[in-house]
Coordinates of C-alpha atoms and ligand atoms in Angstrom, one line a residue:
M1 CA -34.2 -149.3 87.2
Q2 CA -32.4 -150.8 90.3
D3 CA -34.5 -153.4 92.0
D4 CA -31.8 -154.8 94.5
F5 CA -30.8 -152.9 97.2
S6 CA -28.8 -155.5 98.8
S7 CA -25.9 -153.4 99.4
T8 CA -27.7 -150.9 101.1
D9 CA -27.1 -150.6 104.8
F10 CA -30.8 -150.6 105.1
S11 CA -30.3 -151.9 108.8
V12 CA -29.2 -148.7 110.4
H13 CA -30.8 -146.0 108.2
G14 CA -34.3 -147.3 107.5
P15 CA -37.3 -146.8 109.2
K16 CA -37.7 -148.5 112.7
A17 CA -40.7 -149.6 114.8
F18 CA -40.2 -150.9 118.7
F19 CA -42.6 -152.8 120.7
S20 CA -41.9 -152.9 124.1
N21 CA -43.5 -155.3 126.6
M22 CA -43.7 -157.9 124.3
P23 CA -45.1 -161.1 126.3
L24 CA -42.0 -163.4 126.9
S25 CA -43.7 -166.8 127.4
K26 CA -46.4 -166.6 124.6
T27 CA -46.1 -168.2 121.3
L28 CA -46.0 -165.5 118.7
T29 CA -46.1 -165.3 115.0
M30 CA -44.3 -162.6 112.7
N31 CA -46.5 -161.4 109.8
I32 CA -45.6 -158.3 107.5
D33 CA -48.7 -155.8 106.5
V34 CA -47.3 -154.8 102.8
P35 CA -49.1 -152.6 100.4
E36 CA -51.8 -154.7 98.2
P37 CA -50.0 -155.1 95.1
W38 CA -46.7 -156.6 96.5
L39 CA -46.0 -160.1 97.2
V40 CA -43.4 -160.3 99.7
E41 CA -41.6 -163.3 101.3
P42 CA -38.9 -164.1 104.2
V43 CA -35.4 -164.5 102.9
V44 CA -33.1 -164.6 105.8
A45 CA -34.8 -166.2 109.1
I46 CA -33.0 -168.1 111.2
H47 CA -35.6 -169.0 114.0
D48 CA -39.4 -170.2 113.0
L49 CA -41.4 -167.2 112.2
D50 CA -44.6 -169.1 113.1
N51 CA -43.5 -169.8 116.6
I52 CA -41.6 -167.3 118.3
L53 CA -40.9 -167.7 122.0
L54 CA -38.7 -164.5 123.1
E55 CA -37.9 -166.2 126.2
N56 CA -35.9 -168.7 124.2
L57 CA -33.9 -166.0 122.1
G58 CA -31.3 -165.4 124.7
D59 CA -30.4 -162.2 126.8
V60 CA -31.2 -159.7 123.8
R61 CA -34.2 -161.1 122.9
T62 CA -33.5 -159.9 119.0
L63 CA -34.6 -161.6 116.3
Q64 CA -33.6 -160.7 112.7
A65 CA -36.2 -161.6 109.7
V66 CA -35.3 -160.0 106.2
Y67 CA -38.4 -160.1 103.7
E68 CA -37.8 -159.7 100.0
L69 CA -40.4 -158.0 97.3
E70 CA -40.8 -160.9 95.3
A71 CA -43.1 -159.6 92.5
L72 CA -45.9 -157.0 92.2
L73 CA -49.5 -157.8 90.8
L74 CA -51.0 -157.1 87.9
T75 CA -54.7 -157.3 88.7
G76 CA -58.0 -156.3 86.8
H77 CA -61.8 -156.5 86.3
C78 CA -62.8 -158.0 83.0
M79 CA -66.2 -157.2 81.6
E80 CA -68.7 -157.9 78.9
K81 CA -71.1 -155.3 77.8
D82 CA -74.6 -156.2 79.1
R83 CA -73.6 -159.6 80.3
E84 CA -72.4 -161.1 83.6
P85 CA -68.4 -160.9 83.8
P86 CA -66.9 -163.6 81.4
R87 CA -66.0 -166.2 83.9
G88 CA -63.2 -168.7 83.0
L89 CA -61.9 -166.6 80.2
Q90 CA -58.2 -167.3 80.1
F91 CA -55.4 -164.5 79.4
I92 CA -51.7 -164.8 78.7
L93 CA -48.7 -162.7 79.5
G94 CA -45.4 -162.4 78.0
T95 CA -43.2 -160.6 75.8
K96 CA -43.5 -160.2 72.0
Q97 CA -40.9 -163.0 71.4
R98 CA -42.5 -165.2 74.3
P99 CA -46.2 -164.4 74.6
H100 CA -47.1 -167.2 77.1
L101 CA -45.0 -166.9 80.2
V102 CA -48.0 -166.4 82.6
D103 CA -51.4 -167.1 82.4
T104 CA -54.9 -166.7 84.4
L105 CA -58.6 -167.2 84.3
V106 CA -61.3 -164.5 84.5
M107 CA -63.3 -165.2 87.9
S108 CA -66.9 -164.6 87.9
N109 CA -66.6 -162.9 91.0
L110 CA -66.5 -159.1 89.8
G111 CA -64.6 -160.7 86.6
Y112 CA -61.3 -160.4 88.9
W113 CA -58.2 -161.6 87.6
Q114 CA -54.6 -161.7 88.9
M115 CA -51.1 -162.1 87.6
K116 CA -47.5 -161.8 89.4
V117 CA -44.9 -159.6 87.3
S118 CA -41.8 -158.1 87.6
P119 CA -41.1 -154.4 86.4
G120 CA -41.1 -154.1 82.5
V121 CA -43.0 -154.2 79.4
W122 CA -45.5 -157.1 78.7
Y123 CA -48.1 -158.1 76.5
L124 CA -51.7 -159.3 77.3
Q125 CA -53.8 -161.2 75.1
L126 CA -56.4 -163.8 75.1
A127 CA -55.1 -167.3 75.3
P128 CA -55.3 -169.3 72.0
G129 CA -58.0 -172.1 72.0
R130 CA -61.7 -171.6 73.1
S131 CA -60.7 -168.0 74.5
A132 CA -59.5 -166.1 71.7
D133 CA -62.0 -168.6 69.3
L134 CA -65.2 -167.0 71.0
Y135 CA -63.9 -163.6 72.0
E136 CA -62.4 -160.3 70.8
L137 CA -59.8 -158.6 72.5
P138 CA -56.3 -156.6 70.8
S139 CA -53.0 -157.4 72.2
K140 CA -52.6 -155.1 75.1
L141 CA -49.3 -153.6 76.2
I142 CA -48.6 -153.3 79.6
A143 CA -45.9 -151.0 81.3
I144 CA -45.0 -151.8 84.7
D145 CA -42.8 -148.8 85.7
S146 CA -43.8 -148.4 89.4
L147 CA -44.1 -150.5 92.8
R148 CA -47.8 -150.1 92.6
G149 CA -48.4 -152.7 90.2
K150 CA -51.3 -152.3 87.8
L151 CA -55.0 -152.6 88.0
L152 CA -56.9 -152.8 84.4
H153 CA -60.3 -152.4 83.4
I154 CA -60.7 -154.7 80.3
E155 CA -64.0 -154.9 78.5
V156 CA -64.2 -157.7 75.9
Q157 CA -66.7 -158.7 73.4
K158 CA -67.9 -161.9 71.5
K159 CA -67.1 -162.3 67.8
K160 CA -69.7 -162.0 65.5
G161 CA -71.7 -165.0 65.1
K162 CA -70.5 -166.5 68.3
E163 CA -72.5 -164.5 70.5
H164 CA -74.6 -167.8 71.8
E165 CA -71.7 -169.9 72.3
D166 CA -70.6 -170.8 75.9
L167 CA -67.4 -170.6 77.2
L168 CA -67.3 -173.4 79.4
N169 CA -69.1 -176.4 79.2
A170 CA -67.0 -176.7 76.0
D171 CA -65.1 -179.7 74.4
D172 CA -62.4 -179.8 76.8
D173 CA -59.8 -180.0 74.4
N174 CA -59.7 -176.4 73.6
H175 CA -58.2 -175.3 76.7
V176 CA -54.5 -174.3 77.2
Q177 CA -52.5 -177.4 76.7
E178 CA -49.4 -178.3 78.1
K179 CA -46.2 -177.7 76.0
T180 CA -44.0 -180.6 76.4
D181 CA -41.3 -181.7 74.2
N182 CA -40.9 -185.4 73.6
K183 CA -39.0 -186.0 76.4
G184 CA -42.1 -184.8 78.7
W185 CA -40.1 -181.3 79.9
N186 CA -42.3 -178.9 80.7
T187 CA -40.4 -176.4 78.4
N188 CA -42.9 -173.9 79.8
L189 CA -41.2 -173.3 82.7
L190 CA -37.8 -173.2 81.0
K191 CA -39.2 -170.7 78.8
W192 CA -40.3 -168.5 82.1
A193 CA -36.8 -169.0 83.0
S194 CA -34.9 -168.2 79.9
S195 CA -36.9 -165.3 78.8
F196 CA -34.8 -163.2 81.5
I197 CA -31.9 -164.2 80.1
S198 CA -31.5 -161.4 77.9
G199 CA -33.0 -158.9 80.7
D200 CA -32.3 -158.4 84.5
A201 CA -30.0 -161.2 85.6
S202 CA -31.6 -160.9 89.1
L203 CA -35.0 -161.2 87.6
K204 CA -33.7 -164.8 86.1
K205 CA -32.5 -166.1 89.2
K206 CA -35.4 -165.3 90.7
A207 CA -37.7 -167.2 88.1
E208 CA -35.0 -170.3 88.7
K209 CA -35.5 -170.4 92.2
N210 CA -39.2 -171.4 92.0
T211 CA -38.7 -174.4 89.8
V212 CA -36.5 -177.2 89.6
S213 CA -36.4 -179.5 86.8
I214 CA -34.6 -182.5 87.4
S215 CA -31.6 -184.1 85.6
S216 CA -32.3 -186.7 82.6
D217 CA -30.4 -189.6 84.2
L218 CA -32.8 -189.4 87.1
K219 CA -35.7 -188.2 85.2
D220 CA -35.1 -191.4 82.7
A221 CA -34.9 -193.7 85.9
R222 CA -39.0 -193.1 86.7
Q223 CA -41.2 -194.0 83.9
G224 CA -44.8 -192.6 83.2
E225 CA -47.0 -189.9 83.2
T226 CA -45.9 -187.4 86.1
I227 CA -47.9 -187.6 89.3
N228 CA -48.5 -183.7 90.4
I229 CA -49.0 -183.6 94.3
F230 CA -49.5 -180.0 96.1
S231 CA -48.9 -179.3 99.8
V232 CA -48.4 -176.1 102.0
A233 CA -46.5 -175.8 105.1
S234 CA -46.0 -173.2 107.3
G235 CA -43.6 -173.6 110.6
H236 CA -40.6 -175.5 111.1
L237 CA -42.2 -178.6 112.5
Y238 CA -44.6 -178.6 109.4
E239 CA -41.8 -178.2 107.1
R240 CA -40.2 -181.4 108.7
F241 CA -43.3 -183.1 108.4
L242 CA -43.4 -182.3 104.7
K243 CA -40.1 -183.4 104.1
I244 CA -41.2 -186.9 105.4
M245 CA -44.2 -186.5 102.9
I246 CA -42.1 -186.0 99.9
L247 CA -39.7 -189.3 100.8
S248 CA -42.7 -191.5 101.2
V249 CA -44.3 -190.8 98.1
L250 CA -41.1 -191.2 96.3
K251 CA -40.2 -194.6 98.0
K252 CA -43.7 -196.0 96.8
T253 CA -43.7 -195.0 92.7
E254 CA -41.8 -195.3 89.6
R255 CA -43.0 -192.5 87.8
P256 CA -42.2 -189.0 87.8
V257 CA -43.2 -186.5 90.2
K258 CA -43.9 -183.0 90.8
F259 CA -44.3 -181.3 94.0
W260 CA -46.4 -177.8 94.3
F261 CA -45.8 -175.8 97.3
I262 CA -47.7 -173.0 98.4
K263 CA -44.9 -170.5 98.7
N264 CA -46.3 -168.2 101.1
Y265 CA -45.1 -169.0 104.3
L266 CA -42.3 -171.3 103.3
S267 CA -39.4 -170.6 105.7
P268 CA -36.0 -169.4 104.0
Q269 CA -34.3 -172.9 105.1
F270 CA -37.0 -174.9 103.6
K271 CA -36.3 -172.8 100.2
D272 CA -32.7 -173.3 100.4
V273 CA -33.1 -177.0 101.2
I274 CA -35.6 -178.2 98.6
P275 CA -33.8 -177.5 95.5
H276 CA -30.9 -180.0 96.7
M277 CA -33.6 -182.1 97.7
A278 CA -35.0 -182.4 94.3
L279 CA -31.7 -183.2 92.6
E280 CA -30.4 -185.8 95.3
Y281 CA -34.0 -187.9 95.3
G282 CA -34.8 -187.2 91.4
F283 CA -37.9 -185.1 91.8
E284 CA -39.3 -181.8 90.2
Y285 CA -41.3 -178.7 92.1
E286 CA -42.8 -175.7 91.8
L287 CA -43.4 -172.8 94.4
I288 CA -46.7 -170.9 93.6
T289 CA -48.8 -168.5 95.2
Y290 CA -52.1 -166.3 94.9
K291 CA -52.6 -163.1 96.4
W292 CA -55.6 -163.3 98.7
P293 CA -58.0 -160.9 96.6
T294 CA -59.3 -157.7 98.5
W295 CA -62.9 -158.5 98.0
L296 CA -62.8 -161.5 99.5
H297 CA -63.4 -162.2 103.3
K298 CA -60.2 -162.2 105.1
Q299 CA -59.0 -164.3 107.3
K300 CA -56.8 -162.8 110.5
E301 CA -55.3 -166.3 111.7
K302 CA -52.5 -167.4 110.1
Q303 CA -53.7 -170.9 110.6
R304 CA -57.0 -170.4 109.1
I305 CA -55.3 -168.3 106.0
I306 CA -52.9 -171.6 105.1
W307 CA -56.3 -173.9 105.5
A308 CA -58.2 -171.6 103.3
Y309 CA -55.0 -171.7 100.6
K310 CA -55.9 -175.7 100.2
I311 CA -59.4 -174.8 98.9
L312 CA -60.1 -171.3 97.8
F313 CA -58.1 -170.7 94.6
L314 CA -57.4 -174.5 93.2
D315 CA -58.7 -172.8 89.5
V316 CA -56.0 -170.0 89.6
I317 CA -53.3 -170.9 91.6
F318 CA -51.7 -173.3 89.1
P319 CA -51.0 -172.9 85.4
L320 CA -53.8 -173.4 83.5
S321 CA -51.9 -176.2 81.5
L322 CA -51.9 -178.7 84.6
R323 CA -54.9 -180.6 84.3
K324 CA -54.8 -182.6 87.5
V325 CA -53.2 -182.8 91.2
I326 CA -53.4 -184.4 94.5
F327 CA -53.6 -182.6 97.7
V328 CA -51.6 -184.3 100.3
D329 CA -51.3 -183.0 104.0
A330 CA -47.8 -182.2 105.2
D331 CA -48.4 -184.5 108.2
Q332 CA -49.2 -187.4 106.0
I333 CA -47.1 -190.7 105.3
V334 CA -47.6 -192.4 101.9
R335 CA -47.7 -195.9 101.9
T336 CA -48.9 -196.9 98.1
D337 CA -48.1 -195.7 94.5
M338 CA -50.0 -192.2 94.3
G339 CA -49.9 -193.4 90.6
E340 CA -52.9 -195.5 91.6
L341 CA -55.1 -192.6 93.1
Y342 CA -54.0 -190.0 90.0
D343 CA -55.4 -192.4 87.1
M344 CA -58.6 -193.0 89.2
D345 CA -61.8 -192.6 87.4
L346 CA -63.5 -189.7 89.3
K347 CA -66.7 -190.2 87.0
G348 CA -66.7 -186.4 85.8
R349 CA -66.7 -185.3 89.5
P350 CA -63.9 -182.3 90.1
L351 CA -63.0 -183.3 93.3
A352 CA -62.2 -186.6 95.2
Y353 CA -62.2 -186.9 99.1
T354 CA -62.2 -190.1 101.7
P355 CA -65.0 -190.0 103.9
F356 CA -64.1 -190.0 107.3
C357 CA -63.8 -193.3 109.0
D358 CA -66.9 -194.7 110.9
N359 CA -65.0 -197.7 112.7
N360 CA -63.4 -196.3 116.1
K361 CA -66.7 -196.2 118.1
E362 CA -64.8 -194.3 120.6
M363 CA -65.2 -191.3 118.5
D364 CA -68.8 -191.4 118.1
G365 CA -69.3 -188.4 120.1
Y366 CA -66.9 -186.4 117.8
R367 CA -69.0 -187.1 114.7
F368 CA -70.8 -183.6 114.3
W369 CA -71.8 -184.7 110.8
K370 CA -74.3 -187.6 112.0
Q371 CA -76.5 -185.4 113.8
G372 CA -78.1 -181.8 113.6
F373 CA -77.3 -179.2 111.2
W374 CA -74.8 -181.2 109.1
K375 CA -76.8 -184.5 109.2
D376 CA -79.8 -182.4 107.6
H377 CA -77.5 -180.5 105.3
L378 CA -75.7 -183.6 103.7
R379 CA -78.9 -185.3 103.0
G380 CA -77.2 -188.7 102.9
R381 CA -73.7 -187.8 101.5
P382 CA -70.7 -188.5 103.6
Y383 CA -68.7 -186.3 105.4
H384 CA -65.0 -186.1 103.7
I385 CA -61.9 -185.6 105.5
S386 CA -59.9 -182.8 104.0
A387 CA -56.1 -184.1 104.6
L388 CA -56.2 -185.6 101.2
Y389 CA -58.0 -185.1 97.9
V390 CA -57.4 -185.2 94.1
V391 CA -58.7 -182.4 92.0
D392 CA -59.7 -182.7 88.3
L393 CA -58.6 -179.3 87.4
A394 CA -60.0 -179.3 84.1
K395 CA -63.1 -180.2 85.1
F396 CA -63.2 -177.9 88.1
R397 CA -62.1 -174.7 85.9
Q398 CA -64.7 -176.0 83.3
T399 CA -67.7 -176.5 85.8
A400 CA -66.5 -173.1 87.7
A401 CA -66.1 -174.8 91.0
G402 CA -63.6 -172.3 92.2
D403 CA -66.3 -169.4 91.6
N404 CA -68.8 -171.7 93.3
L405 CA -67.0 -172.5 96.6
R406 CA -65.5 -168.4 96.8
V407 CA -69.2 -167.6 96.9
V408 CA -70.3 -170.4 99.5
Y409 CA -67.2 -169.1 101.3
E410 CA -67.9 -165.6 100.9
T411 CA -71.5 -165.7 102.6
L412 CA -70.5 -168.1 105.0
S413 CA -67.2 -166.9 106.5
K414 CA -69.1 -163.6 107.7
D415 CA -70.6 -165.6 110.4
P416 CA -67.4 -165.9 112.8
N417 CA -69.1 -169.1 114.2
S418 CA -69.1 -170.5 110.5
L419 CA -66.4 -173.1 108.7
S420 CA -64.4 -173.7 112.0
N421 CA -62.6 -176.4 109.7
L422 CA -62.5 -174.4 106.8
D423 CA -60.8 -176.4 104.3
Q424 CA -63.0 -179.2 105.0
D425 CA -66.2 -178.0 106.0
L426 CA -66.3 -175.8 102.8
P427 CA -66.1 -178.6 100.3
N428 CA -68.4 -180.6 102.3
Y429 CA -70.9 -178.1 102.3
A430 CA -70.8 -177.3 98.8
Q431 CA -71.0 -180.6 97.4
H432 CA -74.5 -180.2 96.0
T433 CA -73.2 -177.5 93.5
V434 CA -69.7 -179.0 93.5
P435 CA -69.6 -183.1 93.5
I436 CA -67.3 -184.9 95.4
F437 CA -66.4 -188.2 94.2
S438 CA -66.1 -190.5 97.4
L439 CA -62.4 -192.2 97.4
P440 CA -62.4 -195.8 98.7
Q441 CA -62.0 -195.5 102.8
E442 CA -58.6 -197.3 102.5
W443 CA -57.1 -193.8 100.9
L444 CA -57.1 -192.1 104.0
W445 CA -56.4 -193.6 107.6
C446 CA -56.1 -192.1 110.6
E447 CA -55.9 -193.4 113.8
S448 CA -58.3 -191.1 115.9
W449 CA -60.9 -191.8 113.7
C450 CA -60.5 -195.3 112.0
G451 CA -59.1 -197.3 115.0
N452 CA -56.5 -200.2 114.5
A453 CA -58.5 -203.0 112.6
T454 CA -58.0 -201.2 109.2
K455 CA -54.9 -199.8 110.0
A456 CA -52.9 -202.7 107.5
Q457 CA -54.6 -201.7 104.5
A458 CA -54.0 -198.0 104.8
K459 CA -52.9 -196.2 101.6
T460 CA -51.8 -193.0 103.4
I461 CA -51.6 -192.2 107.0
D462 CA -52.6 -188.6 108.3
L463 CA -51.4 -187.8 112.0
C464 CA -54.9 -186.1 112.4
N465 CA -55.5 -184.1 115.7
N466 CA -57.5 -186.3 118.2
P467 CA -59.9 -184.3 119.3
M468 CA -60.0 -186.6 122.7
T469 CA -56.4 -187.0 123.6
K470 CA -55.1 -184.0 122.0
E471 CA -51.8 -185.7 121.7
P472 CA -48.9 -183.9 120.0
K473 CA -48.1 -184.9 116.6
L474 CA -44.7 -185.5 116.8
Q475 CA -45.4 -187.8 119.7
G476 CA -48.3 -189.7 117.4
A477 CA -46.0 -190.0 114.4
K478 CA -43.4 -191.8 116.2
R479 CA -45.8 -194.2 118.0
I480 CA -48.2 -194.5 115.2
V481 CA -46.1 -194.9 111.9
P482 CA -42.9 -197.2 112.4
E483 CA -41.1 -195.9 109.1
W484 CA -41.8 -192.3 110.1
V485 CA -38.5 -192.4 112.4
D486 CA -36.4 -193.6 109.8
F487 CA -37.4 -190.8 107.2
D488 CA -37.3 -188.5 109.7
A489 CA -33.5 -188.9 110.4
E490 CA -32.8 -189.1 106.3
A491 CA -34.4 -186.0 106.2
R492 CA -32.9 -184.2 109.2
H493 CA -29.4 -185.4 108.2
F494 CA -29.7 -184.3 104.4
T495 CA -30.9 -180.8 105.7
A496 CA -28.0 -180.6 108.3
R497 CA -25.4 -181.4 105.3
I498 CA -27.1 -178.7 103.1
L499 CA -27.6 -176.0 105.7
G500 CA -24.1 -176.7 107.0
E501 CA -25.3 -177.6 110.1
N502 CA -25.3 -180.8 112.7
V503 CA -28.3 -183.0 113.1
E504 CA -28.9 -181.7 116.2
E505 CA -28.8 -178.4 115.9
I506 CA -31.9 -179.1 113.0
A507 CA -34.1 -181.6 116.0
E508 CA -33.7 -178.6 118.4
A509 CA -35.2 -176.0 116.1
I510 CA -38.2 -177.6 117.0
P511 CA -38.5 -178.6 120.6
P512 CA -41.2 -181.2 121.3
S513 CA -42.5 -179.5 123.9
S514 CA -42.8 -176.3 122.2
E515 CA -46.4 -174.8 121.5
S516 CA -45.5 -175.5 117.9
D517 CA -46.7 -179.1 118.4
A518 CA -49.7 -178.4 120.4
P519 CA -52.8 -179.7 118.9
K520 CA -54.2 -176.5 116.7
P521 CA -57.1 -174.9 117.9
D522 CA -60.5 -176.1 116.2
H523 CA -59.2 -178.3 113.1
D524 CA -61.3 -181.6 113.4
D525 CA -61.9 -180.4 117.0
S526 CA -65.7 -181.3 116.4
S527 CA -66.9 -181.1 120.1
Q528 CA -68.7 -178.0 119.5
D529 CA -72.5 -178.3 118.8
A530 CA -73.2 -179.3 115.2
K531 CA -74.9 -176.0 114.9
D532 CA -72.1 -174.0 115.6
E533 CA -70.0 -175.3 112.9
L534 CA -71.7 -173.4 109.9
Ligands
UDP1 N1 -50.8 -176.5 108.3 C1 -49.4 -175.9 108.4 N2 -49.0 -175.4 109.5 C2 -49.5 -175.2 110.8 C3 -50.7 -176.0 110.6 C4 -51.5 -176.4 109.4 O1 -48.9 -175.9 107.3 O2 -49.5 -174.8 111.7 C5 -50.7 -177.2 106.9 C6 -50.5 -178.9 106.8 O3 -50.1 -179.1 105.4 C7 -51.1 -179.3 107.4 C8 -52.9 -178.7 106.9 O4 -52.3 -177.4 107.1 O5 -50.8 -180.7 107.1 C9 -53.9 -179.2 107.8 O6 -53.4 -179.0 109.4 P1 -53.3 -180.0 110.3 O7 -52.7 -181.4 109.4 O8 -52.8 -179.7 111.4 O9 -55.0 -181.0 110.6 P2 -55.4 -182.2 110.9 O10 -55.0 -182.9 109.7 O11 -55.1 -182.7 112.1 O12 -56.9 -181.9 110.9
CA2 CA1 -53.3 -183.4 108.9

């Protein structure tokens, strides 16, 4: 099967679409509408596909972007006769020799599950541990032999004598464990890459592209348990912020760090630079994704899709072996050892967020959660900010928190006026069923809400939008965080060196006056009537 068409001259003979009368001075976003079972991503694009201003594209006003089919989807519904779908049931997929290359769990929503696959022959089975102990399912051979991916209906049943045992709420230790050798390398990932060695070389390249393990010299320089941090960025400006966030985290900890980035909208340049950054600065990273399931209420705006990825798929977007992760907004600067947060006891709660600051009284008018609908709904609990949070993934999966959040999301999102700060309103709204551990205030400082009195204690600083002044973020960054300027210069020089460009070009890619730096609509813009929020 041929899966590399790069030598074909598709630019001349391929299908064409032509749009005339496009607005020249409006900021446009490029998105591609693909068949459901395809995961597609940009691999060549000089311009920022999130912020296209046609009038800046020279006389010809053309922009080129090349997208690549990255993976196909194997999806399915898993049922148990006369019962609810077996939520939390874990599947593994691999080859005969390496049965565990990818894994996932079954959602309660329609018993849905999903895995990324390449063409080939694969084996699907129950994950060892509680899933295989309680349930019966003979290993299934699956041939991915077309570009349509595959949809499977699977029926499982409990083993004799296990009918009354619960899959979740069980002793945690039965879940999939990370397979690490004594040096702490994540052999799962290496296995994933090496599994393709005997097969198609381009598939192997693809697998390696998504993950970097660091050289032993650099790894040995860092000691202790790895801190896992995930983030999301879309658009060149937020990618610029993200690099600064990475540098600020690394500077403040001696422990190994692994970053997890949501892959969907990363630019080709960022994906080119990040492996080099990982080697230079000594961190690991992995690019992850989960295709928006067809049955889940869709978001139309790219911005809101990104926010949704911060919260809706936490149980399924990481390998099951990952037990804990900290989300950090791209536009955040870390001023302390994140190890302290990583190790914090969350008192059995799946999520931990910092409550919004109360001290900047100028902002009282914007604190919508202090009145009306939100006040009644919260019943004395705090309203938390979503720029930084810890997810105890083991607990999160064990308590089916992902299912709960998706059910709440599905109900609320049908009303277009609800969830205006999607990633923040959703966990705050759902905290009666998905409990939140409230972090000490100093974990998240942001000028708009906290005011200068507590700035010196800030463990992290978010450049959160100020609904009153609407100051652009780049401008705010330089003013609020003195170290931001040096981090930015360092990241820009590094990027220029890797891409073979000069630093000015890198900076120019994001004109400070462009709309890409204008305050985003809605997010943290709490000026609406509280009732409109949900
Ligand atoms: N984000 C992004 N691109 C955007 C807007 C947002 O990647 O154009 C991501 C990024 O991780 C950012 C997070 O979504 O940190 C939250 O958005 P933002 O920081 O703008 O919200 P605020 O903190 O101002 O409320
Ligand atoms: Ca932010």
